PDB file of C-alpha atoms in Angstrom:
ATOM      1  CA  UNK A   1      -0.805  -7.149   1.315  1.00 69.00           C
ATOM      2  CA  UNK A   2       0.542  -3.726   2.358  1.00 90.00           C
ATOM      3  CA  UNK A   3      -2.068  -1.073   1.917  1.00 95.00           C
ATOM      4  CA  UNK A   4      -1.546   2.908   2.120  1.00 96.00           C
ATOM      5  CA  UNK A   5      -0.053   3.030   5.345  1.00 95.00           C
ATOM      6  CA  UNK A   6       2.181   0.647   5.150  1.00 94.00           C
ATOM      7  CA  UNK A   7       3.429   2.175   1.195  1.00 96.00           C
ATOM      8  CA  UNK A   8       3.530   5.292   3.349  1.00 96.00           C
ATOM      9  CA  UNK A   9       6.276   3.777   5.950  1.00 94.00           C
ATOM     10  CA  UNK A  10       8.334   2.279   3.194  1.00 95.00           C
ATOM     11  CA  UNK A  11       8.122   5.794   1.100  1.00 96.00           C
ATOM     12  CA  UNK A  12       8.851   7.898   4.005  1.00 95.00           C
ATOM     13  CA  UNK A  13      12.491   5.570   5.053  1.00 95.00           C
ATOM     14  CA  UNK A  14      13.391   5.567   1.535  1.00 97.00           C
ATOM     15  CA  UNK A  15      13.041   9.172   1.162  1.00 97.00           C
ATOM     16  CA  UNK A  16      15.464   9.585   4.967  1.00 96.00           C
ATOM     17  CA  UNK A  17      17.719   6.905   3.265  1.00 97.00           C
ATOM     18  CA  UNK A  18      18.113   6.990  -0.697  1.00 98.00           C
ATOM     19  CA  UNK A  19      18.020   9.838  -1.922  1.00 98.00           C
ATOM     20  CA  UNK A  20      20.782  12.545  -4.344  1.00 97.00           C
ATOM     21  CA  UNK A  21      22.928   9.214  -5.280  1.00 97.00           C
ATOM     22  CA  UNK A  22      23.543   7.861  -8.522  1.00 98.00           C
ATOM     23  CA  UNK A  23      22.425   4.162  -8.819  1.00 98.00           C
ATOM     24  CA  UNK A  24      25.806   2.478  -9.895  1.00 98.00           C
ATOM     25  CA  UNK A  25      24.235  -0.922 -10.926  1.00 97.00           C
ATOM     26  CA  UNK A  26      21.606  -3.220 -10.771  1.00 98.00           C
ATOM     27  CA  UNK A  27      21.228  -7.033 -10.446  1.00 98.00           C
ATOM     28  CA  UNK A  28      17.955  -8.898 -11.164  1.00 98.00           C
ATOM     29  CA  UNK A  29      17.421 -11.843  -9.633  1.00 98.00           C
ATOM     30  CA  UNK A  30      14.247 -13.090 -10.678  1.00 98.00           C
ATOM     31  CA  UNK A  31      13.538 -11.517 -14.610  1.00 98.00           C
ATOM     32  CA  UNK A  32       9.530 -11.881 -13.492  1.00 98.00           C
ATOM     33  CA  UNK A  33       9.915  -9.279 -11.259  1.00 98.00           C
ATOM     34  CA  UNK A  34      10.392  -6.375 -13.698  1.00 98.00           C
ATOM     35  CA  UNK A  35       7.160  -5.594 -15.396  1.00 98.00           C
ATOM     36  CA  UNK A  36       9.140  -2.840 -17.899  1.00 98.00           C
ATOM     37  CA  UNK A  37      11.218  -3.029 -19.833  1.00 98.00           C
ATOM     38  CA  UNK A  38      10.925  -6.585 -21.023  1.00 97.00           C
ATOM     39  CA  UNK A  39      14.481  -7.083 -21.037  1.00 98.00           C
ATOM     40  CA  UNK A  40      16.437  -6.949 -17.565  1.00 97.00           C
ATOM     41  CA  UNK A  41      19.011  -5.570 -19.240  1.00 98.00           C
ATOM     42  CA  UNK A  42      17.655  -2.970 -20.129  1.00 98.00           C
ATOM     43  CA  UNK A  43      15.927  -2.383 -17.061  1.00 98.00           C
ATOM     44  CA  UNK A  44      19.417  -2.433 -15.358  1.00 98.00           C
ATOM     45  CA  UNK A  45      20.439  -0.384 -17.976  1.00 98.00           C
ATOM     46  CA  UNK A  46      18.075   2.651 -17.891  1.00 98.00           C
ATOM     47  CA  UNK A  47      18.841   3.041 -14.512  1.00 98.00           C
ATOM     48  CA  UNK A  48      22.481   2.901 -13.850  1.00 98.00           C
ATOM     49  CA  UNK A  49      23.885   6.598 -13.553  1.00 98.00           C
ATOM     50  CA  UNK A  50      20.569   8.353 -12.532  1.00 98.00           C
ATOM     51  CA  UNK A  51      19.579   9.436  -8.747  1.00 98.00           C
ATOM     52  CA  UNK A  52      16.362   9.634  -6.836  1.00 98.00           C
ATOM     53  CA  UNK A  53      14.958  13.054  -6.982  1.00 98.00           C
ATOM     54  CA  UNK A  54      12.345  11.892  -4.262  1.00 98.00           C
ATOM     55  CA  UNK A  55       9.701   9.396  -3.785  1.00 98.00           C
ATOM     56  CA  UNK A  56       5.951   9.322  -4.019  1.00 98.00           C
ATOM     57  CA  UNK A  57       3.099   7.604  -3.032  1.00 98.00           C
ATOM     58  CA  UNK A  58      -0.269   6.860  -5.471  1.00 98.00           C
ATOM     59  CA  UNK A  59      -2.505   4.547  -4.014  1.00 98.00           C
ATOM     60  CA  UNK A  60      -0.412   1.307  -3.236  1.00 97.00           C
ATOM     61  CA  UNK A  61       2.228   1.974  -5.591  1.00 98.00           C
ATOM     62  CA  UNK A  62       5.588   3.701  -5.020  1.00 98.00           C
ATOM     63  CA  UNK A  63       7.293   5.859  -7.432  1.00 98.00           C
ATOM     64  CA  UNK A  64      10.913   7.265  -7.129  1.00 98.00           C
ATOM     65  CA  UNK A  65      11.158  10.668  -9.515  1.00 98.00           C
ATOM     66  CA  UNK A  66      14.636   9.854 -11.440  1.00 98.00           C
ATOM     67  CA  UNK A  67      16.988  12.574 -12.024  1.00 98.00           C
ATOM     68  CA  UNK A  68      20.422  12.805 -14.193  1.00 98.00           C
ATOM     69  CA  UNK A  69      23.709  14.124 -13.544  1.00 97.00           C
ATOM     70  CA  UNK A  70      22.505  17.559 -14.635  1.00 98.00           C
ATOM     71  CA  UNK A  71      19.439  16.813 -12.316  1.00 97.00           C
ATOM     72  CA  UNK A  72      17.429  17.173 -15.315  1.00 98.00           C
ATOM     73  CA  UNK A  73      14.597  14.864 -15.026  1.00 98.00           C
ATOM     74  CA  UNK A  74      14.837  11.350 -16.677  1.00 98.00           C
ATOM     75  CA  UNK A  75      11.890   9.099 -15.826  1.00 98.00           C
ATOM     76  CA  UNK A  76      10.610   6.992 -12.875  1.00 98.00           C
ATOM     77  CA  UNK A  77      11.190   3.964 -10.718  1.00 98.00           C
ATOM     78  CA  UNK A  78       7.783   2.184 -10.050  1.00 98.00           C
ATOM     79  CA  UNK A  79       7.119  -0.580  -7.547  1.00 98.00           C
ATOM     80  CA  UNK A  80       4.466  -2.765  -6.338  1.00 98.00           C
ATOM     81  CA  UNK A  81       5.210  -4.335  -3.277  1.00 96.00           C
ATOM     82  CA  UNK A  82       1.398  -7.151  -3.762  1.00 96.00           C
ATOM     83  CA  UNK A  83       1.382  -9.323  -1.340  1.00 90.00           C
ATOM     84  CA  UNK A  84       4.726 -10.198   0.597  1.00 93.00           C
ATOM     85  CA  UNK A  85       7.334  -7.294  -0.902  1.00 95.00           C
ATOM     86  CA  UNK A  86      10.148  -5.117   1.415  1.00 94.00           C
ATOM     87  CA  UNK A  87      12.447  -2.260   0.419  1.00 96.00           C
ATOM     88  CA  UNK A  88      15.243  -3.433   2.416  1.00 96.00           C
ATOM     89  CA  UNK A  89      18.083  -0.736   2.914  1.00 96.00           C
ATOM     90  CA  UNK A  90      20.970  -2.305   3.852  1.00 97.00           C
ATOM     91  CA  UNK A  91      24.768  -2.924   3.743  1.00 97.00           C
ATOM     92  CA  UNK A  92      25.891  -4.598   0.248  1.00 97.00           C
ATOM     93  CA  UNK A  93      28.100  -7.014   2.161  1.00 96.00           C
ATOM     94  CA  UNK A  94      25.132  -8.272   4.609  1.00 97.00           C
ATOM     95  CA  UNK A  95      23.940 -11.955   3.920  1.00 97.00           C
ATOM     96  CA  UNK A  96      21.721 -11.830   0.870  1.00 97.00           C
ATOM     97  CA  UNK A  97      17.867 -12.478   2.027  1.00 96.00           C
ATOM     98  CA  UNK A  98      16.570 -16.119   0.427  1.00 96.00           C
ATOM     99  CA  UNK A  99      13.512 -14.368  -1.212  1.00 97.00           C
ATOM    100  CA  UNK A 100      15.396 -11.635  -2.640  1.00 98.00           C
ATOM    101  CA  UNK A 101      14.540 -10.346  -6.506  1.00 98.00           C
ATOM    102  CA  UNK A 102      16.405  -7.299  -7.365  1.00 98.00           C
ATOM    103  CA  UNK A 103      19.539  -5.253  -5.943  1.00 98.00           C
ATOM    104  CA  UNK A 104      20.157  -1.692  -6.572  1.00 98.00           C
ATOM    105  CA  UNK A 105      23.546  -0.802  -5.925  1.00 98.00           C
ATOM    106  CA  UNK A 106      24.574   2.518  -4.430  1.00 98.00           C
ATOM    107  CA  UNK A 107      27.955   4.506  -3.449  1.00 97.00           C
ATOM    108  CA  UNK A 108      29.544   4.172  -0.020  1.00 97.00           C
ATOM    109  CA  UNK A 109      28.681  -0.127   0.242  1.00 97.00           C
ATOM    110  CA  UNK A 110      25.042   0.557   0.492  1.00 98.00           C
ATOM    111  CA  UNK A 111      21.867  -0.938  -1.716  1.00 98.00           C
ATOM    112  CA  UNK A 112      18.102  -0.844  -2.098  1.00 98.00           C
ATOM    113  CA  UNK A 113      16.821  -4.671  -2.278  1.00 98.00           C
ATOM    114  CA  UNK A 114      13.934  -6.317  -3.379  1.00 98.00           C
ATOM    115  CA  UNK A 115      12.631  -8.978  -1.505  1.00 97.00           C
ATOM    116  CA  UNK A 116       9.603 -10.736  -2.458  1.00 97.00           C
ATOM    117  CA  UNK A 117       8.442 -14.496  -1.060  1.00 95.00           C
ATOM    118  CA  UNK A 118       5.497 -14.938  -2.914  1.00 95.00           C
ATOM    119  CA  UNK A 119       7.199 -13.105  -6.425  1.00 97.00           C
ATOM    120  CA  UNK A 120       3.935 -11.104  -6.626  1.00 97.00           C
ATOM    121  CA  UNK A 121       5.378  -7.702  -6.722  1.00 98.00           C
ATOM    122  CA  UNK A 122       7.003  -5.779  -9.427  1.00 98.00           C
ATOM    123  CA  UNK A 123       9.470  -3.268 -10.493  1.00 98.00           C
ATOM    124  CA  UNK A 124       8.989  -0.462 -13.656  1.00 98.00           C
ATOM    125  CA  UNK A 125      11.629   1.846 -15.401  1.00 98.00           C
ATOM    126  CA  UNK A 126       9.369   4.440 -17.022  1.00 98.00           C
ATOM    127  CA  UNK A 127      11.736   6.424 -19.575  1.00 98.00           C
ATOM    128  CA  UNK A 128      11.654  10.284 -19.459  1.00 96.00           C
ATOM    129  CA  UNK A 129      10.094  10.857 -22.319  1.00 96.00           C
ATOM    130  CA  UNK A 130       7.059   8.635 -20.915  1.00 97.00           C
ATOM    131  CA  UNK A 131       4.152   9.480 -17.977  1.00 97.00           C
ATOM    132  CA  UNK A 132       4.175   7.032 -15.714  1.00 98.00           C
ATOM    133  CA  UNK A 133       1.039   5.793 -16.132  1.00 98.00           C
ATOM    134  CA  UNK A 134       1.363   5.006 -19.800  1.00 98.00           C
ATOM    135  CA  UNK A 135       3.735   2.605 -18.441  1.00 98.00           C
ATOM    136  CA  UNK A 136       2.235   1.639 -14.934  1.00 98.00           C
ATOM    137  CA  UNK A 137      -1.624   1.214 -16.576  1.00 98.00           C
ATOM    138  CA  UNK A 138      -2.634   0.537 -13.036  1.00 98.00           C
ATOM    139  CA  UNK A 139      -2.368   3.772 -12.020  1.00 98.00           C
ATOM    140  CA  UNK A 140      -4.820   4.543 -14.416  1.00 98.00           C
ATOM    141  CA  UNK A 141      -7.929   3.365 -12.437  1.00 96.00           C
ATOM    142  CA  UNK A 142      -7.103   4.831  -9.285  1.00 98.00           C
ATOM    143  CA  UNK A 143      -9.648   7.193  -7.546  1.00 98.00           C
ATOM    144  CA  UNK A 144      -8.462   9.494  -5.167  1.00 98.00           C
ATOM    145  CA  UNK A 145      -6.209   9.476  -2.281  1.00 98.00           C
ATOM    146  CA  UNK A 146      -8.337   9.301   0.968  1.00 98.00           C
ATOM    147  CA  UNK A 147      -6.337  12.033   2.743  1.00 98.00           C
ATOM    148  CA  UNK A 148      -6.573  14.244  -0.048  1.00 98.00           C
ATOM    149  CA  UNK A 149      -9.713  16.724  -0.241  1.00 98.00           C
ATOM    150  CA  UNK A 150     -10.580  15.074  -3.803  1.00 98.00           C
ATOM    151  CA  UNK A 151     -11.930  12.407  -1.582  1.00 98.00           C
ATOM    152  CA  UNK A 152     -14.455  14.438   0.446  1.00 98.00           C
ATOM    153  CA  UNK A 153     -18.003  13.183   1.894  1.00 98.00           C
ATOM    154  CA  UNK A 154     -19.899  14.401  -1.082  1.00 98.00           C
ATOM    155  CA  UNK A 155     -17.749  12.443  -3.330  1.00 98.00           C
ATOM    156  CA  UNK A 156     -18.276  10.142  -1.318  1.00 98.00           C
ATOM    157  CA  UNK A 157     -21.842   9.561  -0.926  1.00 98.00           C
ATOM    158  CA  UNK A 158     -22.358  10.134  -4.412  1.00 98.00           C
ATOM    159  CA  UNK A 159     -20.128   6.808  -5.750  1.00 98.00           C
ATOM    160  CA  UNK A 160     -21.851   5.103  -3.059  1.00 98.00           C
ATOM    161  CA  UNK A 161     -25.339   6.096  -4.116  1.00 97.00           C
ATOM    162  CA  UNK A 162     -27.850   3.097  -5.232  1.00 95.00           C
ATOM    163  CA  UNK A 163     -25.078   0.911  -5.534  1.00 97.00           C
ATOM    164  CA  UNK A 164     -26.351  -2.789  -4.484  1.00 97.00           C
ATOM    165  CA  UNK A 165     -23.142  -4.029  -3.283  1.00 97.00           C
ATOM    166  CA  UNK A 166     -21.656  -4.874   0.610  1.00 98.00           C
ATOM    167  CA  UNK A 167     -19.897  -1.534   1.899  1.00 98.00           C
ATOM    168  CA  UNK A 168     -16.883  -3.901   2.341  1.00 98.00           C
ATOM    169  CA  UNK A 169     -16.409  -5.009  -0.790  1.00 97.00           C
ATOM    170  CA  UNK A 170     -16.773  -1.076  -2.178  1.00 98.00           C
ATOM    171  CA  UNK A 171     -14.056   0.016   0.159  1.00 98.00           C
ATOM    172  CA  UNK A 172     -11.346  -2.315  -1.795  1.00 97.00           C
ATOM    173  CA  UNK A 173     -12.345  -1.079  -4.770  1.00 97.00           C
ATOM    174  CA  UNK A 174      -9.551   0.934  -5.842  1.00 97.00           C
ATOM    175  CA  UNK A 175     -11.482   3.266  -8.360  1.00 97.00           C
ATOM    176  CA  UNK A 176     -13.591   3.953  -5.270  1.00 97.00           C
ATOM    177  CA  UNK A 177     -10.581   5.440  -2.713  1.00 98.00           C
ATOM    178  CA  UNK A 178      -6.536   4.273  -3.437  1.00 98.00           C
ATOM    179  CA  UNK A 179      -4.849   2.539  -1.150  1.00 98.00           C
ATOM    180  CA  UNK A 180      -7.453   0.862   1.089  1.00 97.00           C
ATOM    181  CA  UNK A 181      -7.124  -3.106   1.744  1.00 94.00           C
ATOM    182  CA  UNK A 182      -8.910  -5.325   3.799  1.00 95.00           C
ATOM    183  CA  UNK A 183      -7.184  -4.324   7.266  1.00 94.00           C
ATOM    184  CA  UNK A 184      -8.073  -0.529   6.789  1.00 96.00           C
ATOM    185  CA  UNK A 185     -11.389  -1.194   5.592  1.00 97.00           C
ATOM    186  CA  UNK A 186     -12.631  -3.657   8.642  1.00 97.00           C
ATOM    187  CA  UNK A 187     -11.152  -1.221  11.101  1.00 97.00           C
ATOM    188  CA  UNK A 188     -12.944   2.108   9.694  1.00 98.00           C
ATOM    189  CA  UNK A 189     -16.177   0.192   9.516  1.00 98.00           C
ATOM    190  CA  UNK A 190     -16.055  -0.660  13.171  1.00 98.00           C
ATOM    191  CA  UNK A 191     -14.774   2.965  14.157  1.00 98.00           C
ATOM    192  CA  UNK A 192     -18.054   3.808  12.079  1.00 98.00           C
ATOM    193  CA  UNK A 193     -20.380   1.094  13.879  1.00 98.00           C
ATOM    194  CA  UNK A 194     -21.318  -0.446  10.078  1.00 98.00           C
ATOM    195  CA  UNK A 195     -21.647  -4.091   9.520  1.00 98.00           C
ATOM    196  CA  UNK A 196     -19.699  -4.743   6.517  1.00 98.00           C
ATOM    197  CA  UNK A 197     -22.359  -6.862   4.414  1.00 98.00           C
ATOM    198  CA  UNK A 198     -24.334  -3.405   4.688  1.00 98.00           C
ATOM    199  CA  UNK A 199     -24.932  -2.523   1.173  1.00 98.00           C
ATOM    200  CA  UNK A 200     -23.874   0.773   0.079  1.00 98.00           C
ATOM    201  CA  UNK A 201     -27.318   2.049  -0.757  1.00 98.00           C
ATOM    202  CA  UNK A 202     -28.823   1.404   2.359  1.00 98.00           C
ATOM    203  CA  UNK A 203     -26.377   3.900   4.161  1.00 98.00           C
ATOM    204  CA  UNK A 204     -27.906   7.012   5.342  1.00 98.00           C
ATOM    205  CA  UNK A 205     -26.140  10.254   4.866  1.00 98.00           C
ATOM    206  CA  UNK A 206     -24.634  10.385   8.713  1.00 98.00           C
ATOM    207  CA  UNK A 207     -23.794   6.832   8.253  1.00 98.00           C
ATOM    208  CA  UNK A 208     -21.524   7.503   5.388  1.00 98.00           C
ATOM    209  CA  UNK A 209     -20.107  10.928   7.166  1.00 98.00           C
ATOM    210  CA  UNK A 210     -19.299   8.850  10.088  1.00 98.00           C
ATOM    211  CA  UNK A 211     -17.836   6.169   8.294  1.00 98.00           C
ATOM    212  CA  UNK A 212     -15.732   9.081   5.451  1.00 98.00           C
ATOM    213  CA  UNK A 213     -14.319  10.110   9.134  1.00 98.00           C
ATOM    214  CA  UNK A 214     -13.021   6.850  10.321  1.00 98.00           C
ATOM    215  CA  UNK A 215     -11.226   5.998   7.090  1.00 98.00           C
ATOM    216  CA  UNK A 216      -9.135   8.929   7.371  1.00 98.00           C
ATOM    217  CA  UNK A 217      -8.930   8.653  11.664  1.00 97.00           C
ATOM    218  CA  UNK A 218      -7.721   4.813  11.211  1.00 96.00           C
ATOM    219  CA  UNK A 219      -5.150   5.236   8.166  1.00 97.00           C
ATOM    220  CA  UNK A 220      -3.937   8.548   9.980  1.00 96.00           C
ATOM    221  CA  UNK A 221      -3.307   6.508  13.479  1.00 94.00           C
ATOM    222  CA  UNK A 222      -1.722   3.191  11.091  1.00 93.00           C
ATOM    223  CA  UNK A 223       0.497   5.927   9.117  1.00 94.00           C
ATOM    224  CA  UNK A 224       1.750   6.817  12.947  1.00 91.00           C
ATOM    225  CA  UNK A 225       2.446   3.310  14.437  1.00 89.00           C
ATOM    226  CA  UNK A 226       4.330   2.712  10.608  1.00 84.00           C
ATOM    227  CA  UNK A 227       1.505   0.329   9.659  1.00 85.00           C
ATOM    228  CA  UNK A 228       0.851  -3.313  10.116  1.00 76.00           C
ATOM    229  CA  UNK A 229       2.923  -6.375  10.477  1.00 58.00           C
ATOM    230  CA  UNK A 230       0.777  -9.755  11.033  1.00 57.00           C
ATOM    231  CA  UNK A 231       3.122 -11.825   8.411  1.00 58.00           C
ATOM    232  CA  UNK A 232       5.560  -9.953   5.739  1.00 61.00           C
ATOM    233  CA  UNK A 233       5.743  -6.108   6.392  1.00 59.00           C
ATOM    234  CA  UNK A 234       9.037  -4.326   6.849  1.00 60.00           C
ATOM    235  CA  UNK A 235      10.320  -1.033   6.428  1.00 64.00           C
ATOM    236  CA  UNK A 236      13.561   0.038   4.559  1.00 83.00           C
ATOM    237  CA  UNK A 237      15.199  -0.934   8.266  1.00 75.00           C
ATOM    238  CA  UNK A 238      13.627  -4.162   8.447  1.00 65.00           C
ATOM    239  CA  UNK A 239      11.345  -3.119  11.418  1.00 61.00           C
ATOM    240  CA  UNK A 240       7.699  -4.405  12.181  1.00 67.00           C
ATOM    241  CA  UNK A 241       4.727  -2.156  12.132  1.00 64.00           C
ATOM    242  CA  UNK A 242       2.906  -1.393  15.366  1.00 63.00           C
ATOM    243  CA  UNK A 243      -0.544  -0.589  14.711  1.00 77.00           C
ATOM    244  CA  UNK A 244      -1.369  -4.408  14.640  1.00 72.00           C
ATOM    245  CA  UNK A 245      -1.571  -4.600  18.496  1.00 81.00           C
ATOM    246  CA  UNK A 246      -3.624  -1.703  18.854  1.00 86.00           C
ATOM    247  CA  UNK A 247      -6.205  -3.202  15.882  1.00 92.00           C
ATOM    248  CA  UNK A 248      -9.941  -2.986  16.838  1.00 96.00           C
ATOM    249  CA  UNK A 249     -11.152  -5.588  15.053  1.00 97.00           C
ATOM    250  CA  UNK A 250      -8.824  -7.032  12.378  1.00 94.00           C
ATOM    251  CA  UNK A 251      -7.202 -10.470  12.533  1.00 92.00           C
ATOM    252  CA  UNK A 252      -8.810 -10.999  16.380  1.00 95.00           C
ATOM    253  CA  UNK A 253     -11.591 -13.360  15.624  1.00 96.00           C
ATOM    254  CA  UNK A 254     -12.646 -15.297  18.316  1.00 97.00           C
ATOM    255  CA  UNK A 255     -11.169 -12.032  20.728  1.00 97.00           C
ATOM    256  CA  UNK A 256     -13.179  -9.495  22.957  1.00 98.00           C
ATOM    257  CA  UNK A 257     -14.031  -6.358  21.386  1.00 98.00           C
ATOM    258  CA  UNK A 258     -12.038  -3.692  22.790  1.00 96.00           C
ATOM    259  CA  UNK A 259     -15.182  -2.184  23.741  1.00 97.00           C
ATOM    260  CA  UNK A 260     -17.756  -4.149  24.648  1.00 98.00           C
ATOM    261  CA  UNK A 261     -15.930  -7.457  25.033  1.00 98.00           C
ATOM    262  CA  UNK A 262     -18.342  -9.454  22.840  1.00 98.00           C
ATOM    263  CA  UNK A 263     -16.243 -11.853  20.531  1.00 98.00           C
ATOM    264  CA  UNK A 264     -15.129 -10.530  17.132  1.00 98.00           C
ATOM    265  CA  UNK A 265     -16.740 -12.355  14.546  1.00 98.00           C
ATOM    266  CA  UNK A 266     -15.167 -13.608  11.477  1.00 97.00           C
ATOM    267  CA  UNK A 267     -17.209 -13.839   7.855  1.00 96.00           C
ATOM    268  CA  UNK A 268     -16.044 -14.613   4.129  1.00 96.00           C
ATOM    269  CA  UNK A 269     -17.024 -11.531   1.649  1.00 95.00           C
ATOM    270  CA  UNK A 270     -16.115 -12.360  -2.112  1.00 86.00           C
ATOM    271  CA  UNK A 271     -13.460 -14.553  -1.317  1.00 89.00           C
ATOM    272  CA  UNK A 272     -11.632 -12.342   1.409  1.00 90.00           C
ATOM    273  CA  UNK A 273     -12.006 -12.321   5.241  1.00 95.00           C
ATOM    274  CA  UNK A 274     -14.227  -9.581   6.800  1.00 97.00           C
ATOM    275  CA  UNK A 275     -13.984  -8.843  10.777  1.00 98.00           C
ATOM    276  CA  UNK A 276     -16.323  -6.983  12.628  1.00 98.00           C
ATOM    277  CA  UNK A 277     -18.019  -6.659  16.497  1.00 98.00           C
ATOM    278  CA  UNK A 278     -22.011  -7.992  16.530  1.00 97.00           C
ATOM    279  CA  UNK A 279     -22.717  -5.745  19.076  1.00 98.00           C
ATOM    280  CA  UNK A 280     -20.886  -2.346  18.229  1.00 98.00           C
ATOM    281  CA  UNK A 281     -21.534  -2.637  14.574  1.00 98.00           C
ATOM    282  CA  UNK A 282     -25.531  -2.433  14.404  1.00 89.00           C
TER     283      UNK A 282
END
């Protein structure tokens, strides 16, 4: 699943590529795809004449500010790429993708497509008159961003606090820190030298300083390489990320650590896969 540095990418090319141009029409695809309105048509509907103010980033989810022709503002374009979804900016005559859900037609031949395999992610139009989160309830459980200061070590260490639960399992908890998936999480453990069935109250104040820094060190260097390809990932061009070859411990079980060439070890953790180094992660 993309997590916050791969949103990041995808936000950061649509905001180079999309941008002050009136979406001329729509075509859904697949009507599962569109969480709101419950009609496509009127999902199609809502957006056709508006323009993309700019987009932002909360947690995982991507929202595109909407604007009229009086660049007054008129609501918001959410989207969730879950597990296999790409913002694909391309050419309206180029071959259509076999996966794809939803085109969003633009001036001068060009379009903003959907393309989902696994037809996990979704698409909101969130009226004007509407927050977006009275429309996109998920955003309503978010805690804060991990680059932002809201997310500082005292925060920290005080959710963490005499809670009996494995430090990896905390870190996908989205009402925790937004944006943080099981890639992020297994590679700021190891840049913190925690084991990730430590539970959280058993971390020592350094401990949790040490591992506050790595979470922002590791999504910082991911946001840089444009994130992490190992199956789905685009960005609006198409291209892979590149922080997967430079991954410490990640998706290389059965691989020498990086830094003390022991294998990387591979465990299940509440159904999802948790990698970590024996050795470096005491």
């Amino acid at each position: 699943m993309p997590e916050l540095p791969e949103v990041e990418t995808v936000r950061r090319g649509l905001n180079q590529t999309t941008l002050s141009q009136p979406i001329v029409g729509a075509d859904v695809l697949l009507d599962r795809t569109i969480a709101h309105p419950a009609l496509p048509t009127e999902f199609v509907a809502g957006l056709r004449g508006l323009a993309i103010a700019q987009w932002r980033r909360r947690g995982k989810y991507l929202l595109a500010e909407l604007v009229d022709a009086a660049n007054q503002p008129a609501g918001y374009l959410g989207v969730h790429l879950r597990m296999t979804g790409q913002l694909l900016w391309v050419a309206q005559d180029a071959p259509l993708q076999k996966h794809c859900r939803v085109r969003l037609f633009f001036p001068g031949n060009r379009e903003l497509r959907f393309v989902d395999q696994r037809t996990f992610g979704q698409l909101w139009w969130v009226p004007g008159d509407r927050p977006p989160e009275s429309v996109i309830t998920g955003l309503q459980a978010l805690g804060p961003e991990p680059l932002s200061d809201d997310f500082s070590v005292d925060y920290f260490a005080q959710w963490l606090r005499g809670r009996q639960r494995p430090i990896k399992n905390a870190l996908l908890d989205q009402s925790l820190v937004a944006g943080i998936g099981n890639i992020y999480a297994d590679e700021a453990l190891f840049l913190s030298g925690i084991r990730p069935q430590t539970l959280c109250a058993r971390l020592k104040p350094k401990q949790i300083q040490r591992l506050h820094h790595a979470i922002r060190d590791v999504l910082q260097t991911a946001i840089a390489n444009k994130g992490t390809t190992f199956s789905d990932f685009r960005d609006v061009q198409g291209i892979n990320g590149n922080y997967g070859g430079v991954a410490w411990v990640y998706n290389r079980d059965g691989e020498p650590c990086r830094v003390c060439s022991a294998p990387i070890l591979r465990l299940k953790m509440a159904g999802r896969s948790a990698h970590y180094c024996k050795a470096c992660q005491r």
